[in-house]
The first five atom37 places (N, CA, C, CB, O) and aatype in JSON, in Angstrom:
{
  "aatype": [12, 16, 3, 0, 16, 16, 18, 0, 18, 1, 17, 5, 16, 16, 0, 8, 1, 9, 10, 7, 6, 10, 9, 15, 6, 7, 1, 6, 1, 2, 10, 14, 14, 10, 4, 17, 16, 10, 0, 16, 16, 7, 0, 10, 16, 7, 6, 0, 5, 7, 10, 7, 19, 16, 9, 6, 6, 5, 1, 0, 0, 13, 16, 0, 17, 0, 16, 8, 10, 7, 0, 11, 19, 2, 6, 16, 16, 1, 15, 3, 7, 1, 19, 15, 10, 8, 0, 13, 9, 3, 1, 7, 7, 6, 1, 19, 7, 0, 10, 1, 0, 6, 10, 12, 14, 19, 3, 19, 6, 6, 18, 6, 14, 7, 2, 15],
  "atom_mask": [
    [1, 1, 1, 1, 1],
    [1, 1, 1, 1, 1],
    [1, 1, 1, 1, 1],
    [1, 1, 1, 1, 1],
    [1, 1, 1, 1, 1],
    [1, 1, 1, 1, 1],
    [1, 1, 1, 1, 1],
    [1, 1, 1, 1, 1],
    [1, 1, 1, 1, 1],
    [1, 1, 1, 1, 1],
    [1, 1, 1, 1, 1],
    [1, 1, 1, 1, 1],
    [1, 1, 1, 1, 1],
    [1, 1, 1, 1, 1],
    [1, 1, 1, 1, 1],
    [1, 1, 1, 1, 1],
    [1, 1, 1, 1, 1],
    [1, 1, 1, 1, 1],
    [1, 1, 1, 1, 1],
    [1, 1, 1, 0, 1],
    [1, 1, 1, 1, 1],
    [1, 1, 1, 1, 1],
    [1, 1, 1, 1, 1],
    [1, 1, 1, 1, 1],
    [1, 1, 1, 1, 1],
    [1, 1, 1, 0, 1],
    [1, 1, 1, 1, 1],
    [1, 1, 1, 1, 1],
    [1, 1, 1, 1, 1],
    [1, 1, 1, 1, 1],
    [1, 1, 1, 1, 1],
    [1, 1, 1, 1, 1],
    [1, 1, 1, 1, 1],
    [1, 1, 1, 1, 1],
    [1, 1, 1, 1, 1],
    [1, 1, 1, 1, 1],
    [1, 1, 1, 1, 1],
    [1, 1, 1, 1, 1],
    [1, 1, 1, 1, 1],
    [1, 1, 1, 1, 1],
    [1, 1, 1, 1, 1],
    [1, 1, 1, 0, 1],
    [1, 1, 1, 1, 1],
    [1, 1, 1, 1, 1],
    [1, 1, 1, 1, 1],
    [1, 1, 1, 0, 1],
    [1, 1, 1, 1, 1],
    [1, 1, 1, 1, 1],
    [1, 1, 1, 1, 1],
    [1, 1, 1, 0, 1],
    [1, 1, 1, 1, 1],
    [1, 1, 1, 0, 1],
    [1, 1, 1, 1, 1],
    [1, 1, 1, 1, 1],
    [1, 1, 1, 1, 1],
    [1, 1, 1, 1, 1],
    [1, 1, 1, 1, 1],
    [1, 1, 1, 1, 1],
    [1, 1, 1, 1, 1],
    [1, 1, 1, 1, 1],
    [1, 1, 1, 1, 1],
    [1, 1, 1, 1, 1],
    [1, 1, 1, 1, 1],
    [1, 1, 1, 1, 1],
    [1, 1, 1, 1, 1],
    [1, 1, 1, 1, 1],
    [1, 1, 1, 1, 1],
    [1, 1, 1, 1, 1],
    [1, 1, 1, 1, 1],
    [1, 1, 1, 0, 1],
    [1, 1, 1, 1, 1],
    [1, 1, 1, 1, 1],
    [1, 1, 1, 1, 1],
    [1, 1, 1, 1, 1],
    [1, 1, 1, 1, 1],
    [1, 1, 1, 1, 1],
    [1, 1, 1, 1, 1],
    [1, 1, 1, 1, 1],
    [1, 1, 1, 1, 1],
    [1, 1, 1, 1, 1],
    [1, 1, 1, 0, 1],
    [1, 1, 1, 1, 1],
    [1, 1, 1, 1, 1],
    [1, 1, 1, 1, 1],
    [1, 1, 1, 1, 1],
    [1, 1, 1, 1, 1],
    [1, 1, 1, 1, 1],
    [1, 1, 1, 1, 1],
    [1, 1, 1, 1, 1],
    [1, 1, 1, 1, 1],
    [1, 1, 1, 1, 1],
    [1, 1, 1, 0, 1],
    [1, 1, 1, 0, 1],
    [1, 1, 1, 1, 1],
    [1, 1, 1, 1, 1],
    [1, 1, 1, 1, 1],
    [1, 1, 1, 0, 1],
    [1, 1, 1, 1, 1],
    [1, 1, 1, 1, 1],
    [1, 1, 1, 1, 1],
    [1, 1, 1, 1, 1],
    [1, 1, 1, 1, 1],
    [1, 1, 1, 1, 1],
    [1, 1, 1, 1, 1],
    [1, 1, 1, 1, 1],
    [1, 1, 1, 1, 1],
    [1, 1, 1, 1, 1],
    [1, 1, 1, 1, 1],
    [1, 1, 1, 1, 1],
    [1, 1, 1, 1, 1],
    [1, 1, 1, 1, 1],
    [1, 1, 1, 1, 1],
    [1, 1, 1, 1, 1],
    [1, 1, 1, 0, 1],
    [1, 1, 1, 1, 1],
    [1, 1, 1, 1, 1]
  ],
  "atom_positions": [
    [[-30.55, -14.71, -17.83], [-29.53, -14.84, -16.81], [-30.03, -15.86, -15.78], [-29.21, -13.46, -16.15], [-31.18, -15.8, -15.34]],
    [[-29.16, -16.78, -15.4], [-29.54, -17.79, -14.41], [-29.51, -17.2, -13.0], [-28.61, -19.01, -14.49], [-28.93, -16.14, -12.77]],
    [[-30.15, -17.91, -12.07], [-30.11, -17.47, -10.68], [-28.67, -17.43, -10.17], [-30.96, -18.41, -9.8], [-28.3, -16.51, -9.44]],
    [[-27.86, -18.42, -10.55], [-26.47, -18.46, -10.09], [-25.7, -17.24, -10.58], [-25.78, -19.75, -10.58], [-24.91, -16.66, -9.84]],
    [[-25.93, -16.84, -11.82], [-25.26, -15.67, -12.37], [-25.73, -14.4, -11.65], [-25.53, -15.55, -13.88], [-24.92, -13.54, -11.32]],
    [[-27.03, -14.31, -11.41], [-27.58, -13.16, -10.69], [-26.95, -13.04, -9.31], [-29.11, -13.27, -10.57], [-26.55, -11.95, -8.9]],
    [[-26.86, -14.16, -8.58], [-26.24, -14.15, -7.25], [-24.77, -13.76, -7.32], [-26.38, -15.52, -6.59], [-24.3, -12.97, -6.51]],
    [[-24.05, -14.3, -8.28], [-22.62, -13.99, -8.41], [-22.41, -12.5, -8.62], [-21.99, -14.79, -9.58], [-21.54, -11.9, -8.0]],
    [[-23.21, -11.89, -9.5], [-23.08, -10.45, -9.73], [-23.46, -9.65, -8.48], [-23.95, -10.02, -10.9], [-22.83, -8.64, -8.18]],
    [[-24.46, -10.1, -7.77], [-24.84, -9.4, -6.54], [-23.71, -9.49, -5.51], [-26.15, -9.98, -5.96], [-23.37, -8.5, -4.87]],
    [[-23.13, -10.7, -5.33], [-22.04, -10.88, -4.38], [-20.83, -10.04, -4.77], [-21.64, -12.36, -4.3], [-20.2, -9.41, -3.93]],
    [[-20.52, -10.04, -6.07], [-19.37, -9.25, -6.52], [-19.61, -7.75, -6.36], [-19.05, -9.57, -7.97], [-18.69, -7.01, -6.01]],
    [[-20.82, -7.3, -6.61], [-21.13, -5.88, -6.45], [-20.97, -5.46, -4.99], [-22.57, -5.58, -6.94], [-20.41, -4.4, -4.7]],
    [[-21.45, -6.28, -4.08], [-21.29, -5.99, -2.65], [-19.81, -5.98, -2.27], [-22.06, -7.02, -1.79], [-19.35, -5.09, -1.56]],
    [[-19.07, -6.98, -2.74], [-17.64, -7.07, -2.43], [-16.88, -5.88, -3.02], [-17.06, -8.38, -2.96], [-15.93, -5.38, -2.41]],
    [[-17.29, -5.44, -4.19], [-16.66, -4.28, -4.84], [-16.81, -3.04, -3.96], [-17.27, -4.03, -6.24], [-15.87, -2.26, -3.8]],
    [[-18.0, -2.85, -3.4], [-18.25, -1.72, -2.5], [-17.36, -1.83, -1.25], [-19.76, -1.66, -2.09], [-16.75, -0.85, -0.82]],
    [[-17.3, -3.04, -0.67], [-16.48, -3.26, 0.53], [-15.01, -3.04, 0.22], [-16.7, -4.68, 1.09], [-14.28, -2.45, 1.02]],
    [[-14.56, -3.51, -0.94], [-13.17, -3.3, -1.34], [-12.85, -1.82, -1.42], [-12.89, -3.99, -2.69], [-11.79, -1.38, -0.97]],
    [[-13.75, -1.04, -1.99], [-13.56, 0.41, -2.05], [-13.41, 1.01, -0.66], [0.0, 0.0, 0.0], [-12.58, 1.89, -0.43]],
    [[-14.23, 0.53, 0.28], [-14.14, 1.0, 1.67], [-12.79, 0.65, 2.27], [-15.28, 0.39, 2.52], [-12.15, 1.48, 2.92]],
    [[-12.35, -0.6, 2.05], [-11.06, -1.04, 2.61], [-9.9, -0.23, 2.03], [-10.85, -2.55, 2.33], [-9.0, 0.18, 2.77]],
    [[-9.91, -0.01, 0.74], [-8.82, 0.77, 0.12], [-8.83, 2.2, 0.66], [-8.97, 0.77, -1.43], [-7.77, 2.76, 0.94]],
    [[-10.0, 2.78, 0.81], [-10.09, 4.13, 1.37], [-9.58, 4.17, 2.81], [-11.53, 4.64, 1.32], [-8.86, 5.09, 3.2]],
    [[-9.95, 3.17, 3.6], [-9.46, 3.1, 4.98], [-7.94, 2.96, 5.02], [-10.12, 1.92, 5.71], [-7.27, 3.59, 5.83]],
    [[-7.41, 2.13, 4.14], [-5.96, 1.95, 4.07], [-5.24, 3.24, 3.76], [0.0, 0.0, 0.0], [-4.24, 3.57, 4.39]],
    [[-5.77, 3.97, 2.79], [-5.17, 5.26, 2.43], [-5.26, 6.24, 3.59], [-5.87, 5.84, 1.19], [-4.28, 6.9, 3.93]],
    [[-6.43, 6.34, 4.2], [-6.64, 7.29, 5.3], [-5.77, 6.97, 6.52], [-8.11, 7.28, 5.71], [-5.33, 7.88, 7.23]],
    [[-5.52, 5.69, 6.76], [-4.75, 5.27, 7.93], [-3.29, 4.97, 7.61], [-5.39, 4.05, 8.56], [-2.53, 4.48, 8.44]],
    [[-2.91, 5.28, 6.37], [-1.53, 5.09, 5.91], [-1.07, 3.63, 6.06], [-0.6, 6.0, 6.69], [0.07, 3.37, 6.44]],
    [[-1.96, 2.69, 5.75], [-1.6, 1.27, 5.76], [-0.91, 0.91, 4.46], [-2.86, 0.37, 5.98], [-1.16, 1.54, 3.43]],
    [[-0.04, -0.09, 4.49], [0.62, -0.51, 3.24], [-0.4, -1.05, 2.24], [1.71, -1.57, 3.53], [-1.32, -1.77, 2.64]],
    [[-0.27, -0.74, 0.96], [-1.19, -1.29, -0.04], [-1.06, -2.81, -0.11], [-0.92, -0.66, -1.42], [0.03, -3.36, 0.04]],
    [[-2.18, -3.48, -0.34], [-2.2, -4.92, -0.53], [-2.6, -5.23, -1.96], [-3.17, -5.6, 0.47], [-3.15, -4.38, -2.66]],
    [[-2.33, -6.44, -2.4], [-2.8, -6.94, -3.68], [-4.17, -7.57, -3.41], [-1.78, -7.98, -4.35], [-4.26, -8.58, -2.71]],
    [[-5.23, -6.98, -3.96], [-6.59, -7.45, -3.69], [-7.12, -8.26, -4.86], [-7.52, -6.26, -3.39], [-6.9, -7.91, -6.02]],
    [[-7.84, -9.33, -4.55], [-8.57, -10.09, -5.57], [-10.01, -10.25, -5.12], [-7.9, -11.49, -5.82], [-10.31, -10.26, -3.93]],
    [[-10.89, -10.37, -6.09], [-12.32, -10.51, -5.83], [-12.79, -11.75, -6.59], [-13.13, -9.22, -6.25], [-12.73, -11.79, -7.82]],
    [[-13.26, -12.77, -5.86], [-13.71, -14.02, -6.47], [-15.13, -13.89, -7.0], [-13.63, -15.17, -5.46], [-15.84, -12.94, -6.65]],
    [[-15.54, -14.82, -7.84], [-16.91, -14.81, -8.35], [-17.93, -14.98, -7.23], [-17.1, -15.91, -9.4], [-19.09, -14.6, -7.38]],
    [[-17.5, -15.55, -6.11], [-18.39, -15.71, -4.95], [-18.5, -14.43, -4.14], [-17.89, -16.84, -4.06], [-19.29, -14.36, -3.2]],
    [[-17.73, -13.41, -4.51], [-17.72, -12.16, -3.76], [-16.69, -12.14, -2.65], [0.0, 0.0, 0.0], [-16.57, -11.13, -1.95]],
    [[-15.95, -13.22, -2.46], [-14.92, -13.25, -1.41], [-13.74, -12.37, -1.82], [-14.44, -14.71, -1.15], [-13.28, -12.42, -2.96]],
    [[-13.26, -11.57, -0.88], [-12.09, -10.71, -1.1], [-10.86, -11.34, -0.48], [-12.32, -9.29, -0.51], [-10.94, -11.96, 0.58]],
    [[-9.73, -11.2, -1.14], [-8.46, -11.62, -0.57], [-7.48, -10.48, -0.69], [-7.92, -12.9, -1.26], [-7.25, -9.95, -1.78]],
    [[-6.91, -10.09, 0.45], [-5.87, -9.07, 0.47], [-4.55, -9.76, 0.78], [0.0, 0.0, 0.0], [-4.4, -10.37, 1.83]],
    [[-3.61, -9.65, -0.14], [-2.33, -10.34, 0.04], [-1.2, -9.34, 0.19], [-2.05, -11.27, -1.15], [-1.03, -8.42, -0.61]],
    [[-0.42, -9.56, 1.26], [0.8, -8.77, 1.47], [1.88, -9.41, 0.61], [1.22, -8.72, 3.0], [2.37, -10.5, 0.93]],
    [[2.25, -8.74, -0.45], [3.21, -9.27, -1.42], [4.63, -9.26, -0.86], [3.15, -8.46, -2.71], [4.99, -8.41, -0.05]],
    [[5.44, -10.21, -1.31], [6.81, -10.32, -0.84], [7.85, -9.83, -1.82], [0.0, 0.0, 0.0], [9.04, -9.79, -1.49]],
    [[7.43, -9.47, -3.04], [8.4, -9.03, -4.03], [8.88, -7.61, -3.73], [7.79, -9.09, -5.44], [8.07, -6.7, -3.57]],
    [[10.18, -7.44, -3.65], [10.75, -6.12, -3.45], [10.75, -5.63, -2.02], [0.0, 0.0, 0.0], [11.11, -4.48, -1.76]],
    [[10.34, -6.48, -1.08], [10.36, -6.11, 0.34], [10.99, -7.24, 1.15], [8.92, -5.82, 0.85], [11.1, -8.37, 0.68]],
    [[11.41, -6.91, 2.35], [11.96, -7.94, 3.23], [10.81, -8.73, 3.87], [12.86, -7.31, 4.33], [9.66, -8.31, 3.84]],
    [[11.14, -9.88, 4.44], [10.15, -10.67, 5.16], [9.55, -9.85, 6.29], [10.78, -11.98, 5.72], [8.35, -9.92, 6.55]],
    [[10.38, -9.06, 6.96], [9.91, -8.24, 8.07], [8.9, -7.18, 7.58], [11.1, -7.56, 8.78], [7.89, -6.93, 8.24]],
    [[9.19, -6.57, 6.43], [8.27, -5.57, 5.87], [6.96, -6.22, 5.43], [8.92, -4.84, 4.69], [5.88, -5.66, 5.61]],
    [[7.06, -7.41, 4.85], [5.86, -8.13, 4.42], [5.01, -8.49, 5.64], [6.25, -9.4, 3.63], [3.79, -8.3, 5.62]],
    [[5.64, -9.01, 6.69], [4.91, -9.34, 7.92], [4.28, -8.08, 8.52], [5.86, -10.02, 8.95], [3.14, -8.11, 8.98]],
    [[5.02, -6.98, 8.51], [4.51, -5.73, 9.08], [3.28, -5.24, 8.31], [5.61, -4.64, 9.06], [2.33, -4.76, 8.92]],
    [[3.29, -5.37, 6.99], [2.13, -4.97, 6.18], [0.91, -5.82, 6.54], [2.45, -5.09, 4.68], [-0.18, -5.29, 6.75]],
    [[1.12, -7.12, 6.61], [0.03, -8.04, 6.97], [-0.51, -7.7, 8.36], [0.53, -9.51, 6.92], [-1.72, -7.6, 8.56]],
    [[0.4, -7.53, 9.31], [0.01, -7.27, 10.7], [-0.73, -5.95, 10.84], [1.24, -7.28, 11.6], [-1.68, -5.84, 11.61]],
    [[-0.29, -4.93, 10.09], [-0.96, -3.63, 10.16], [-2.42, -3.76, 9.73], [-0.24, -2.6, 9.26], [-3.31, -3.21, 10.38]],
    [[-2.67, -4.49, 8.65], [-4.04, -4.68, 8.19], [-4.84, -5.54, 9.16], [-4.05, -5.31, 6.8], [-5.99, -5.22, 9.46]],
    [[-4.25, -6.62, 9.65], [-4.96, -7.49, 10.6], [-5.34, -6.71, 11.85], [-4.09, -8.72, 10.97], [-6.44, -6.86, 12.38]],
    [[-4.42, -5.87, 12.33], [-4.7, -5.05, 13.51], [-5.83, -4.07, 13.22], [-3.44, -4.29, 13.95], [-6.76, -3.93, 14.02]],
    [[-5.76, -3.41, 12.08], [-6.8, -2.45, 11.69], [-8.18, -3.12, 11.66], [-6.49, -1.85, 10.31], [-9.17, -2.54, 12.1]],
    [[-8.23, -4.35, 11.14], [-9.5, -5.05, 10.99], [-9.91, -5.83, 12.23], [-9.42, -5.98, 9.82], [-11.0, -6.4, 12.28]],
    [[-9.04, -5.85, 13.25], [-9.34, -6.62, 14.45], [-9.4, -8.11, 14.17], [0.0, 0.0, 0.0], [-10.17, -8.83, 14.8]],
    [[-8.58, -8.57, 13.23], [-8.61, -9.96, 12.78], [-7.6, -10.81, 13.55], [-8.32, -10.04, 11.28], [-6.49, -10.37, 13.84]],
    [[-8.01, -12.03, 13.86], [-7.12, -13.0, 14.51], [-6.19, -13.6, 13.47], [-7.94, -14.12, 15.23], [-6.64, -14.09, 12.43]],
    [[-4.89, -13.56, 13.75], [-3.88, -14.06, 12.8], [-3.57, -15.52, 13.1], [-2.6, -13.2, 12.86], [-3.29, -15.89, 14.25]],
    [[-3.6, -16.33, 12.05], [-3.17, -17.72, 12.14], [-1.85, -17.83, 11.39], [-4.24, -18.7, 11.55], [-1.72, -17.34, 10.27]],
    [[-0.88, -18.48, 12.01], [0.45, -18.6, 11.43], [0.84, -20.07, 11.37], [1.5, -17.78, 12.24], [0.73, -20.79, 12.37]],
    [[1.3, -20.51, 10.2], [1.71, -21.9, 10.01], [3.08, -21.92, 9.36], [0.68, -22.67, 9.15], [3.29, -21.29, 8.32]],
    [[4.02, -22.65, 9.96], [5.34, -22.83, 9.36], [5.32, -24.1, 8.53], [6.47, -22.88, 10.45], [4.98, -25.17, 9.03]],
    [[5.68, -23.99, 7.26], [5.68, -25.12, 6.32], [7.02, -25.86, 6.38], [5.4, -24.62, 4.88], [8.01, -25.34, 6.9]],
    [[7.04, -27.07, 5.85], [8.26, -27.89, 5.91], [9.42, -27.29, 5.13], [7.96, -29.28, 5.38], [10.57, -27.61, 5.41]],
    [[9.14, -26.43, 4.15], [10.21, -25.81, 3.36], [10.67, -24.49, 3.97], [9.76, -25.58, 1.93], [11.49, -23.79, 3.38]],
    [[10.13, -24.14, 5.15], [10.55, -22.93, 5.82], [9.65, -21.74, 5.6], [0.0, 0.0, 0.0], [9.79, -20.73, 6.28]],
    [[8.71, -21.84, 4.64], [7.76, -20.75, 4.44], [6.89, -20.6, 5.68], [6.88, -21.01, 3.19], [6.61, -21.57, 6.38]],
    [[6.49, -19.37, 5.93], [5.51, -19.1, 6.98], [4.27, -18.55, 6.31], [6.08, -18.11, 8.07], [4.34, -17.53, 5.61]],
    [[3.14, -19.22, 6.51], [1.86, -18.76, 5.95], [1.1, -18.01, 7.02], [1.02, -19.97, 5.4], [0.88, -18.51, 8.12]],
    [[0.69, -16.79, 6.68], [-0.13, -15.96, 7.56], [-1.53, -15.86, 6.97], [0.5, -14.55, 7.77], [-1.68, -15.69, 5.76]],
    [[-2.54, -15.96, 7.8], [-3.92, -15.94, 7.34], [-4.79, -15.29, 8.4], [-4.42, -17.37, 7.01], [-4.59, -15.53, 9.59]],
    [[-5.74, -14.47, 8.0], [-6.71, -13.87, 8.91], [-7.99, -13.58, 8.14], [-6.14, -12.57, 9.56], [-7.94, -13.14, 6.99]],
    [[-9.12, -13.83, 8.75], [-10.4, -13.57, 8.08], [-10.77, -12.09, 8.19], [-11.52, -14.44, 8.69], [-10.45, -11.42, 9.17]],
    [[-11.46, -11.6, 7.16], [-11.97, -10.23, 7.13], [-13.47, -10.3, 7.4], [-11.66, -9.52, 5.75], [-14.21, -10.93, 6.65]],
    [[-13.91, -9.65, 8.46], [-15.33, -9.56, 8.79], [-15.78, -8.11, 8.66], [-15.61, -10.09, 10.21], [-15.07, -7.2, 9.09]],
    [[-16.94, -7.92, 8.08], [-17.55, -6.59, 7.96], [-19.02, -6.73, 8.31], [-17.36, -5.98, 6.51], [-19.72, -7.58, 7.77]],
    [[-19.48, -5.89, 9.23], [-20.89, -5.94, 9.6], [-21.34, -7.29, 10.11], [0.0, 0.0, 0.0], [-22.49, -7.68, 9.9]],
    [[-20.44, -8.0, 10.78], [-20.78, -9.31, 11.33], [-20.74, -10.46, 10.34], [0.0, 0.0, 0.0], [-21.09, -11.59, 10.68]],
    [[-20.33, -10.18, 9.1], [-20.24, -11.23, 8.09], [-18.82, -11.39, 7.6], [-21.18, -10.92, 6.91], [-18.1, -10.41, 7.42]],
    [[-18.41, -12.64, 7.38], [-17.09, -12.91, 6.81], [-17.13, -12.6, 5.33], [-16.65, -14.39, 7.06], [-17.95, -13.15, 4.59]],
    [[-16.24, -11.69, 4.89], [-16.26, -11.28, 3.48], [-14.97, -11.65, 2.75], [-16.47, -9.78, 3.39], [-14.86, -11.43, 1.54]],
    [[-14.01, -12.22, 3.47], [-12.76, -12.58, 2.8], [-11.66, -12.87, 3.78], [0.0, 0.0, 0.0], [-11.89, -13.22, 4.93]],
    [[-10.42, -12.72, 3.29], [-9.26, -13.07, 4.1], [-8.06, -12.22, 3.72], [-8.93, -14.55, 3.97], [-7.95, -11.72, 2.6]],
    [[-7.17, -12.09, 4.69], [-5.84, -11.54, 4.45], [-4.89, -12.73, 4.39], [-5.41, -10.5, 5.56], [-5.1, -13.73, 5.08]],
    [[-3.84, -12.62, 3.58], [-2.86, -13.7, 3.55], [-1.49, -13.17, 3.17], [-3.29, -14.79, 2.57], [-1.35, -12.11, 2.57]],
    [[-0.48, -13.94, 3.56], [0.91, -13.65, 3.18], [1.69, -14.95, 3.25], [1.54, -12.56, 4.1], [1.46, -15.78, 4.13]],
    [[2.6, -15.12, 2.32], [3.53, -16.24, 2.32], [4.93, -15.66, 2.53], [3.44, -17.08, 0.98], [5.48, -15.03, 1.63]],
    [[5.49, -15.88, 3.7], [6.82, -15.37, 4.01], [7.84, -16.44, 3.63], [6.95, -14.98, 5.52], [7.83, -17.54, 4.18]],
    [[8.71, -16.1, 2.69], [9.68, -17.06, 2.17], [11.05, -16.82, 2.78], [9.76, -16.98, 0.64], [11.51, -15.68, 2.85]],
    [[11.72, -17.91, 3.23], [13.11, -17.74, 3.66], [13.93, -17.2, 2.5], [13.7, -19.08, 4.19], [13.52, -17.32, 1.34]],
    [[15.07, -16.62, 2.79], [15.91, -16.03, 1.74], [16.19, -17.04, 0.64], [17.22, -15.51, 2.34], [16.1, -16.71, -0.54]],
    [[16.53, -18.26, 1.02], [16.81, -19.29, 0.02], [16.12, -20.57, 0.46], [18.36, -19.52, -0.15], [16.65, -21.32, 1.29]],
    [[14.94, -20.83, -0.08], [14.15, -21.99, 0.31], [14.92, -23.28, 0.13], [12.86, -22.04, -0.49], [14.8, -24.2, 0.94]],
    [[15.73, -23.38, -0.95], [16.46, -24.61, -1.22], [17.48, -24.93, -0.12], [17.16, -24.51, -2.56], [17.79, -26.1, 0.11]],
    [[17.99, -23.9, 0.55], [18.99, -24.13, 1.58], [18.4, -24.15, 2.99], [20.06, -23.08, 1.5], [19.14, -24.26, 3.97]],
    [[17.09, -24.05, 3.1], [16.46, -24.0, 4.4], [16.58, -25.34, 5.11], [14.99, -23.61, 4.27], [16.33, -26.39, 4.52]],
    [[16.96, -25.3, 6.37], [16.98, -26.48, 7.22], [16.23, -26.12, 8.49], [18.45, -26.97, 7.51], [16.54, -25.11, 9.12]],
    [[15.23, -26.94, 8.89], [14.5, -26.62, 10.12], [15.45, -26.38, 11.28], [13.52, -27.75, 10.47], [16.42, -27.12, 11.46]],
    [[15.17, -25.35, 12.06], [15.99, -25.03, 13.22], [17.13, -24.08, 12.9], [0.0, 0.0, 0.0], [17.81, -23.61, 13.81]],
    [[17.37, -23.78, 11.59], [18.46, -22.9, 11.21], [17.96, -21.61, 10.55], [19.41, -23.63, 10.27], [18.66, -21.02, 9.72]],
    [[16.76, -21.18, 10.92], [16.25, -19.95, 10.3], [16.76, -18.8, 11.09], [14.71, -19.94, 10.23], [16.46, -17.65, 10.76]]
  ]
}
């Protein structure tokens, strides 16, 4: 096994433990479930999904988690009307991942700036 492989497994093992903690905290605090991914680098991403929910519900899920984690939310409005939400996840003084959400207007093709 190479050093790079050894590090990747160590990072993923640590992230796996942190992910378990986050999921347990979410359940205990009745936070909305997120779609979690774990990269080979050990970075976690929690995404507030937009399928089957309103934009307001998606934003509320993202905000609930960001508030729980004490994370600063960055919001960017895209030219097609999408709003991208992003916040870093810190645990024990280390950045371990990010929260994200893509809020889509009802009909992106009909979006005109200023008419949302």
